[in-house]
mmCIF file of C-alpha atoms in Angstrom:
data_model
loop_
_atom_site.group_PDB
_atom_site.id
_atom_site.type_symbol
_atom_site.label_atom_id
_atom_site.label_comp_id
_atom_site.label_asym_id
_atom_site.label_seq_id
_atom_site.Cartn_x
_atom_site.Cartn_y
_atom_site.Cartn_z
ATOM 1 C CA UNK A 1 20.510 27.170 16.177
ATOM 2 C CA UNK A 2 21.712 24.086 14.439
ATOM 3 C CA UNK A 3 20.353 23.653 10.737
ATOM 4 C CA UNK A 4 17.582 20.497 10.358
ATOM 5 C CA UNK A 5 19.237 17.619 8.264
ATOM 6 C CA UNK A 6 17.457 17.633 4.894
ATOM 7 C CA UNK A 7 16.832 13.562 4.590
ATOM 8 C CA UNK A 8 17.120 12.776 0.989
ATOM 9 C CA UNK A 9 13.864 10.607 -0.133
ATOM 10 C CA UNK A 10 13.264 8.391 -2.667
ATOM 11 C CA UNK A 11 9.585 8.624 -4.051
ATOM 12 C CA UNK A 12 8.414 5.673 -6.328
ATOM 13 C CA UNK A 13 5.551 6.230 -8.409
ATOM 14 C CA UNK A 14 3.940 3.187 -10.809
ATOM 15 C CA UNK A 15 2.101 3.775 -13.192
ATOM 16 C CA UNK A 16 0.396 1.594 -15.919
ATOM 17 C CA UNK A 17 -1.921 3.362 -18.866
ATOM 18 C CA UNK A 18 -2.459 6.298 -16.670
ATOM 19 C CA UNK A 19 -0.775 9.407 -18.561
ATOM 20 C CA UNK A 20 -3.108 12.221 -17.660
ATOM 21 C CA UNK A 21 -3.575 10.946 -14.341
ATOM 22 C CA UNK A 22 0.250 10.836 -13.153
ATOM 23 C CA UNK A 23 0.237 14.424 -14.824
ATOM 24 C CA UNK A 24 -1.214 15.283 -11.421
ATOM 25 C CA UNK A 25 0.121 12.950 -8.685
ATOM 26 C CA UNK A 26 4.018 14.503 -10.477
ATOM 27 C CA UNK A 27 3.205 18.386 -10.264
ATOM 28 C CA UNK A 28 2.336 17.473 -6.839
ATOM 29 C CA UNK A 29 5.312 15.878 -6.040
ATOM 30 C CA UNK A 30 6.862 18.947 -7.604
ATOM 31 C CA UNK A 31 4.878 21.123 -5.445
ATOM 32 C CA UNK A 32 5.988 19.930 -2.588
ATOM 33 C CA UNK A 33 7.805 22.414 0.146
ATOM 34 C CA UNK A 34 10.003 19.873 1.026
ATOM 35 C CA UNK A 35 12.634 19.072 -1.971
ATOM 36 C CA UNK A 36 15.242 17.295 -1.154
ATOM 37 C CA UNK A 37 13.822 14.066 -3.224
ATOM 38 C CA UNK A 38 14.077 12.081 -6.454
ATOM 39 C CA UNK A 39 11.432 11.186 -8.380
ATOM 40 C CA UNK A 40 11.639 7.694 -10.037
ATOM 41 C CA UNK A 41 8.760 7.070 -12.493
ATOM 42 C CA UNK A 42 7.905 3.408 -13.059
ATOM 43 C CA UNK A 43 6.114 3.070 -16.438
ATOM 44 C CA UNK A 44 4.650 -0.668 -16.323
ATOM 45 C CA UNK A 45 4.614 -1.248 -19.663
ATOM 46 C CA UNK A 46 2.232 1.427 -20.804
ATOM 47 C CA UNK A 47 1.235 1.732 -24.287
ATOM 48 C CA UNK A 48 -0.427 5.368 -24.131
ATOM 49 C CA UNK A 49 2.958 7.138 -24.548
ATOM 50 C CA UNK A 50 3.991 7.724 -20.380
ATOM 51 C CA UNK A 51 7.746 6.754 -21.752
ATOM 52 C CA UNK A 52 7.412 10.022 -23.749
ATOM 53 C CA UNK A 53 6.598 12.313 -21.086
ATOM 54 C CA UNK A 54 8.631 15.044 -19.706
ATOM 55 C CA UNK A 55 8.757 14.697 -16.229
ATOM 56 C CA UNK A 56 11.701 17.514 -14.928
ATOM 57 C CA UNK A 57 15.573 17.242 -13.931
ATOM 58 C CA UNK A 58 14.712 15.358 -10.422
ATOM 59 C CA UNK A 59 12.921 12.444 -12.140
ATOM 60 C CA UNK A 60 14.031 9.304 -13.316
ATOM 61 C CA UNK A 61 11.724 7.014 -15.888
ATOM 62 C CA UNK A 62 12.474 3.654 -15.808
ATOM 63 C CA UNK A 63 10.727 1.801 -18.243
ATOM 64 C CA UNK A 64 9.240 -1.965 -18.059
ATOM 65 C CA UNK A 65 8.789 -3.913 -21.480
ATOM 66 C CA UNK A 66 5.931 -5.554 -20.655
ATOM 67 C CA UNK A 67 2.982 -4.836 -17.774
ATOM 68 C CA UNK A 68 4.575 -7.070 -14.136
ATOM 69 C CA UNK A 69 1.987 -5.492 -12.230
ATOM 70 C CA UNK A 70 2.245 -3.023 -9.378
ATOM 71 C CA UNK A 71 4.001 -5.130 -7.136
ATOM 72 C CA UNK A 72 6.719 -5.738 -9.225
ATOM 73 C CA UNK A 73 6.747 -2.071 -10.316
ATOM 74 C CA UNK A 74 6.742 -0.944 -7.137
ATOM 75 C CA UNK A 75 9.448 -3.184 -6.137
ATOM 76 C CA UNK A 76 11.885 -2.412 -9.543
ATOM 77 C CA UNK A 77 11.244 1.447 -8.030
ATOM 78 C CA UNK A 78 12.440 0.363 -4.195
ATOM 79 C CA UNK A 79 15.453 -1.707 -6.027
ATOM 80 C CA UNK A 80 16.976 1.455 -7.855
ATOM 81 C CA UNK A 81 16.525 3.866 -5.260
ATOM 82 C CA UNK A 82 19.386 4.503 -2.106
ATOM 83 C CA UNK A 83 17.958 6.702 0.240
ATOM 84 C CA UNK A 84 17.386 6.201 3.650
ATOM 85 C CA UNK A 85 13.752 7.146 3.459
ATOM 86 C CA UNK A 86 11.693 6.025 0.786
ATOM 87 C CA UNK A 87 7.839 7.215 -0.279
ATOM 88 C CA UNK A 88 5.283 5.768 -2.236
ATOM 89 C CA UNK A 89 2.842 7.628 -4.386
ATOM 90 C CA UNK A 90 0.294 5.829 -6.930
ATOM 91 C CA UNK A 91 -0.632 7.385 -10.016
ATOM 92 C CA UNK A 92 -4.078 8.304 -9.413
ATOM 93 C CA UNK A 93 -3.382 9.752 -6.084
ATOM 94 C CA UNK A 94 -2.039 13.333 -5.316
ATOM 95 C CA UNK A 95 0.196 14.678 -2.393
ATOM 96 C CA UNK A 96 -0.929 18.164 -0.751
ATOM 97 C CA UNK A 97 2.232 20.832 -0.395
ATOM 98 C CA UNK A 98 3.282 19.788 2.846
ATOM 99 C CA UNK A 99 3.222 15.797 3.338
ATOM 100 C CA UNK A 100 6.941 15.278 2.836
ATOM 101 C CA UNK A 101 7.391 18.543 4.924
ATOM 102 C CA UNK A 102 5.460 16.936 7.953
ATOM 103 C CA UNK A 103 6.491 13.799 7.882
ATOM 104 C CA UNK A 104 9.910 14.433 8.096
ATOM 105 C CA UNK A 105 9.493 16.549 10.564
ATOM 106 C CA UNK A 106 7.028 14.140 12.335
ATOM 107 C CA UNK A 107 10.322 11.453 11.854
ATOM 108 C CA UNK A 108 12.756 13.697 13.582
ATOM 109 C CA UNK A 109 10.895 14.098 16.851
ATOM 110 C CA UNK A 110 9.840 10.386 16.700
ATOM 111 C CA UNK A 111 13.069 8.579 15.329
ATOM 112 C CA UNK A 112 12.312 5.532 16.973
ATOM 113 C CA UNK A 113 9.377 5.151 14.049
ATOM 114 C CA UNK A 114 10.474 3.155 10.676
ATOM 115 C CA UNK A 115 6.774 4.356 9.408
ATOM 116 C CA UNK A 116 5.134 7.415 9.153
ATOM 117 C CA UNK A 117 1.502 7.261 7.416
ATOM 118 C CA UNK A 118 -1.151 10.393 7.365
ATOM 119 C CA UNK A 119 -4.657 10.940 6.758
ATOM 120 C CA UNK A 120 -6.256 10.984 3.625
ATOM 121 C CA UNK A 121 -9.038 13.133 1.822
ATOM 122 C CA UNK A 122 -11.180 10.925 -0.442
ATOM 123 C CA UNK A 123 -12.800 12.258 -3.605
ATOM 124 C CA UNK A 124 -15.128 10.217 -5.757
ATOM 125 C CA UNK A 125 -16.855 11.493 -8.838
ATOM 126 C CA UNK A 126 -15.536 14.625 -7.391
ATOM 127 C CA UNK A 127 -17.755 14.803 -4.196
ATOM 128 C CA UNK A 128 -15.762 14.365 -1.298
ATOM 129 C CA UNK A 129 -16.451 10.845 0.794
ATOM 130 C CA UNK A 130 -16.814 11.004 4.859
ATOM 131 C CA UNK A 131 -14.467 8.220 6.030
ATOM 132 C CA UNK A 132 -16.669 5.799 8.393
ATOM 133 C CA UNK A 133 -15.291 4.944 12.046
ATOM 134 C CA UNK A 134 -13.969 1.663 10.504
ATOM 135 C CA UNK A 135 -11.293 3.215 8.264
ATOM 136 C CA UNK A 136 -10.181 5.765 11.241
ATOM 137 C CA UNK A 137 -6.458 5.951 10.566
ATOM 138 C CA UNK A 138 -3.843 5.383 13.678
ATOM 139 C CA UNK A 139 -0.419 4.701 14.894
ATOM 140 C CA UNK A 140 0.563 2.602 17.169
ATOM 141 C CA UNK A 141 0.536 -1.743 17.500
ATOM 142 C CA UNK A 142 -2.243 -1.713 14.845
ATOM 143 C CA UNK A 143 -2.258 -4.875 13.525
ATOM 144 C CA UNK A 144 -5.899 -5.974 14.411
ATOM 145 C CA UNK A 145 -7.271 -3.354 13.387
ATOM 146 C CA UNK A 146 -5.346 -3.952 9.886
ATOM 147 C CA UNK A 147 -7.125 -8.024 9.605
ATOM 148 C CA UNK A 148 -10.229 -6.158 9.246
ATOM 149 C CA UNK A 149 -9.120 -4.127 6.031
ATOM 150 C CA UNK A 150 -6.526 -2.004 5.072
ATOM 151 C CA UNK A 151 -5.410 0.506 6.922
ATOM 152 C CA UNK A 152 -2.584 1.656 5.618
ATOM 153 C CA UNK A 153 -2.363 3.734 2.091
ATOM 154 C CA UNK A 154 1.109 3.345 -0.194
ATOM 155 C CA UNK A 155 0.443 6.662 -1.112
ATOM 156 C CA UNK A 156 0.332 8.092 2.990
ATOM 157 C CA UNK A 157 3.662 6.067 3.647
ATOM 158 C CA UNK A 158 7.634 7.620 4.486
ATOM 159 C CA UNK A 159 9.244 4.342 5.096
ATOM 160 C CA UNK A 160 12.789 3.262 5.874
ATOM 161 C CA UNK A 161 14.291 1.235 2.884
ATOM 162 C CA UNK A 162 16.284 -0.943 5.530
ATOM 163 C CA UNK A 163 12.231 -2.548 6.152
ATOM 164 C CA UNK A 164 12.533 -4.534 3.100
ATOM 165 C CA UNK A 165 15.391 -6.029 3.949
ATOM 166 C CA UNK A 166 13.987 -6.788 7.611
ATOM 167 C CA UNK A 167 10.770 -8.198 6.149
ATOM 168 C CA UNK A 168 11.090 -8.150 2.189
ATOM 169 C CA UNK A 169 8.993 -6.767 -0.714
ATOM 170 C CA UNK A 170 5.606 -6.287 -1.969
ATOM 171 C CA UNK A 171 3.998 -10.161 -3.378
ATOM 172 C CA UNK A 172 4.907 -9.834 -6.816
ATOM 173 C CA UNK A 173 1.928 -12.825 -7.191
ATOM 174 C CA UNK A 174 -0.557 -10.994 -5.800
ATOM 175 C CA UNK A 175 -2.425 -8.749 -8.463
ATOM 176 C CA UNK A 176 -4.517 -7.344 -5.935
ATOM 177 C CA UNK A 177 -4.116 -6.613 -1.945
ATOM 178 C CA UNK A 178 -0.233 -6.558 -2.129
ATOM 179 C CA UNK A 179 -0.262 -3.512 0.348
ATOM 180 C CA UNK A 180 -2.749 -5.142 2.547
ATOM 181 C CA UNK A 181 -0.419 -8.048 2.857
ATOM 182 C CA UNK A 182 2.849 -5.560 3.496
ATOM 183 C CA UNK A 183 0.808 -3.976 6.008
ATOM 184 C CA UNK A 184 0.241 -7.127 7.984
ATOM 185 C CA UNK A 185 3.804 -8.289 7.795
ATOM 186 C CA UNK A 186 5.241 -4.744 9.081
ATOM 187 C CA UNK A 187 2.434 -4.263 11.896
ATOM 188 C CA UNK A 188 2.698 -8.041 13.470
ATOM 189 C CA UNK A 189 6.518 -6.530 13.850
ATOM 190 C CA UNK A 190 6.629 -2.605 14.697
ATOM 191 C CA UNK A 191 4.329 -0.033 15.754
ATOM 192 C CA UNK A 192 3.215 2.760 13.512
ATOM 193 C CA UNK A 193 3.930 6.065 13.778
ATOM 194 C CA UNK A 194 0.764 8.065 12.337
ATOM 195 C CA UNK A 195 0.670 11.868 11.769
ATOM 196 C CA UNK A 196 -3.513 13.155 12.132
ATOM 197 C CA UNK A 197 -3.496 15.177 9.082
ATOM 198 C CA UNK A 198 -4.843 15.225 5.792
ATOM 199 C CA UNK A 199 -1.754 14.892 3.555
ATOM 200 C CA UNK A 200 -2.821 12.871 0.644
ATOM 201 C CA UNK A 201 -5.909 13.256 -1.796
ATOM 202 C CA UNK A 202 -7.211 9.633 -2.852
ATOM 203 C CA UNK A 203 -9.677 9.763 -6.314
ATOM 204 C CA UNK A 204 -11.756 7.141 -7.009
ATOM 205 C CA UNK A 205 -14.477 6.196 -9.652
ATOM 206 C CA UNK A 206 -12.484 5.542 -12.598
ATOM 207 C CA UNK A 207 -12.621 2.532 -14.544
ATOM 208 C CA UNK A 208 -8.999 1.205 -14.199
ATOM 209 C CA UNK A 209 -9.323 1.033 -10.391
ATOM 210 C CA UNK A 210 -7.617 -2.346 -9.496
ATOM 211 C CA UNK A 211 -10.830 -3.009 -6.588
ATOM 212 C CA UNK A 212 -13.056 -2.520 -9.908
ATOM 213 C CA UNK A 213 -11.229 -5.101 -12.067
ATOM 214 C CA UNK A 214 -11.097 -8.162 -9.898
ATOM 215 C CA UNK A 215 -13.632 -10.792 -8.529
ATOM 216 C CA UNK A 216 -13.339 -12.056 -5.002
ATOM 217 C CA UNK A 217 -10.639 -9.593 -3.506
ATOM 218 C CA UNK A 218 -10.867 -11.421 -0.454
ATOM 219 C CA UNK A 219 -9.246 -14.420 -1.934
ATOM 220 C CA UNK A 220 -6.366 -12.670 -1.739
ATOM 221 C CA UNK A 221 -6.281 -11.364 1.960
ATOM 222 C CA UNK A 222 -7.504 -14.778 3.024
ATOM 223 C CA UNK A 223 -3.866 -15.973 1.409
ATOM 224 C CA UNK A 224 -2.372 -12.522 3.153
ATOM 225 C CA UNK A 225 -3.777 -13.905 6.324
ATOM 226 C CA UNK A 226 -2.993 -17.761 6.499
ATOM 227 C CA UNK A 227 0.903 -16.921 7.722
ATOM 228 C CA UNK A 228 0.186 -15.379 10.460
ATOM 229 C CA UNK A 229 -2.091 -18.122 12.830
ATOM 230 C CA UNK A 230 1.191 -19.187 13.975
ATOM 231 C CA UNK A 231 3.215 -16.514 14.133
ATOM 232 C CA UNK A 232 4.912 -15.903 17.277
ATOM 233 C CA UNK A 233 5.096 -12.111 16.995
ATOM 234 C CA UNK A 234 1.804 -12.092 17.820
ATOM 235 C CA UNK A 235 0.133 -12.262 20.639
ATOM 236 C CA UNK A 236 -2.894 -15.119 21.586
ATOM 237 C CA UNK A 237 -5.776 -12.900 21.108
ATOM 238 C CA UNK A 238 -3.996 -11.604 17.999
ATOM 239 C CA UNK A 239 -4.041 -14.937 16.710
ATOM 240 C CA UNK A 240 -7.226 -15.311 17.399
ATOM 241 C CA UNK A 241 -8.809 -12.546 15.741
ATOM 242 C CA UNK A 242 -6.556 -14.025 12.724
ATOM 243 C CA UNK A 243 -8.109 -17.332 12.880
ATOM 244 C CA UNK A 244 -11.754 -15.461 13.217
ATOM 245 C CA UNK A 245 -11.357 -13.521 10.592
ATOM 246 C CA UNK A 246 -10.231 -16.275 8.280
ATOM 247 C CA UNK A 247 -13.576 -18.505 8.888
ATOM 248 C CA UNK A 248 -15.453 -15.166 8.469
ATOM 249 C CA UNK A 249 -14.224 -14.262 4.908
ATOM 250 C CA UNK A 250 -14.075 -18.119 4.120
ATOM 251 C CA UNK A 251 -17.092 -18.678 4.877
ATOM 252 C CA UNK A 252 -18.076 -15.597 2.844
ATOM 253 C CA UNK A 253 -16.342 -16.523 -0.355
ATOM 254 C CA UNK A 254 -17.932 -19.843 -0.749
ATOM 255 C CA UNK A 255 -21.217 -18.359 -0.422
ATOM 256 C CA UNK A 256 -20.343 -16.258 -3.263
ATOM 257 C CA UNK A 257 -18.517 -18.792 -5.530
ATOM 258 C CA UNK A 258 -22.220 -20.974 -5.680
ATOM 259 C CA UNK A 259 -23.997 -17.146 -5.911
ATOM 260 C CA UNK A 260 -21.847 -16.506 -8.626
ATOM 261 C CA UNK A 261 -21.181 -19.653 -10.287
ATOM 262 C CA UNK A 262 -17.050 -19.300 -10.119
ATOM 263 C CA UNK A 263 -15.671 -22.328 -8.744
ATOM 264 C CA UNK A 264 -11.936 -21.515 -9.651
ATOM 265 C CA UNK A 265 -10.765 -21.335 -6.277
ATOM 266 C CA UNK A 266 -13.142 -23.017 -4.396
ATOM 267 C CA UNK A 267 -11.545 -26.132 -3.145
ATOM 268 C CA UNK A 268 -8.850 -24.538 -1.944
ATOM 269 C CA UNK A 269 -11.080 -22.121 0.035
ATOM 270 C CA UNK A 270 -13.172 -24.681 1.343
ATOM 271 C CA UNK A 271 -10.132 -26.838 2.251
ATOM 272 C CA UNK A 272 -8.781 -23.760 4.328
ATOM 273 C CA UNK A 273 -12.044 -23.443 5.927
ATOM 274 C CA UNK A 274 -13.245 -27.072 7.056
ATOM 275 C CA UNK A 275 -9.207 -26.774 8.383
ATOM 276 C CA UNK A 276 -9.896 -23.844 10.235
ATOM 277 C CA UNK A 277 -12.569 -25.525 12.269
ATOM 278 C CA UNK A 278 -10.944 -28.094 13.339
ATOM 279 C CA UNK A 279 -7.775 -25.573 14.119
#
């Protein structure tokens, strides 16, 4: 019986202020059955000591003066690596024993797949969360179901690296929704392969979470979405649930600029909208 190829991967892991935390998304990367991978540590400018962490003969640290952000990060991570297959994992996030195992497994009977993501189990405050019907993972030509929200997490991806060269980077100006805009860009392209396990542990509840930090997230997919109304990898009623979408979460962050009394970004988002009717 001929030996299985052992695909070298590339796992990028940013981290900003998050010492204890990356503690335990690294020992599970070291965990992992599957170990033919490098480990290359992205400390964003963190000022809690990260730099001075041991991390073990497979990682790499490479250190940023001053805090870019997690796109940028994430990006300075994808720009040092060379393997063919590259995985994501944040900080706060953990990978069970076997993801890299069954993934690349998953990739060799399915090569025609530049993606592979996984299910997730989510803890919060250390209860475990039951995932509604919207945020049902899947493979696939998934890009409407990926307008509605995200449905695709960094830390469940084995990716090609040749993908960022077919569609480029993470937005290094957006501070928030930077994988929600990926996601959009790689699924109006290819369809997703999707393997139904739980692979990944997500945590939430602490106070650094980047949903917790910022006001009107929707700002953001609303500029993740404008691109693609005339994009001709999509089809009509593609479009269409683009364009629907955008007068829905328009319309939605108006009302909340007047609730709230923030009117930094309101003419633009009120521009975009009165445009949208008339598109």
């Amino acid at each position: 019986m001929a030996k299985k190829v052992q695909h070298l991967v590339d796992i990028i892991v940013p981290s900003y202020n998050r010492k204890p935390l990356l503690r335990r998304a690294v020992s599970s990367i070291y965990n992992q059955s599957y170990q033919n991978w490098r480990l290359f540590i992205v400390d964003d400018g963190s000022t809690d000591g990260t730099s001075e962490e041991f991390y073990g003969d497979k990682s790499r640290l490479l250190k940023l003066e001053k805090n870019k952000g997690v796109s940028y990060a994430r990006n300075y991570g994808i720009k040092h690596s060379q393997a063919k297959w590259l995985a994501f994992l944040d900080s706060d996030d953990e990978w069970l024993s076997h993801k890299l195992e069954k993934q690349i497994e998953y990739s060799d009977k399915n090569p025609n797949y530049s993606l592979i993501h996984c299910n997730e189990l989510w803890i919060k405050d250390g209860k475990v969360l039951n995932q509604e019907k919207q945020h049902k993972k899947q493979g696939g030509r998934i890009f409407t179901p990926s307008v509605d929200l995200c449905c695709i997490s960094p830390s469940a991806v084995l990716i090609k690296r040749t993908v960022f060269n077919e569609i480029g980077f993470f937005k290094e100006d957006f501070p928030v929704c930077e994988d929600y805009d990926f996601w959009l860009r790689f699924c109006s392209r290819y369809e997703v392969g999707f393997l139904d396990a739980a692979l990944v542990v997500k945590y939430g509840g602490h106070l650094d979470q980047l949903s917790k930090k910022y006001f009107a997230m929707d700002y953001w997919r609303v500029k993740a979405l404008l691109p693609f109304l005339k994009d001709e990898n999509l089809s009509v009623i593609e479009r269409e649930k683009v364009k629907q979408t955008l007068i829905k979460k328009t319309g939605i962050l108006l009302k909340g600029y007047k609730k709230h009394n923030n009117f930094k970004n309101y003419a633009e988002i009120e521009e975009i909208y009165k445009s949208l009717k008339l598109f």
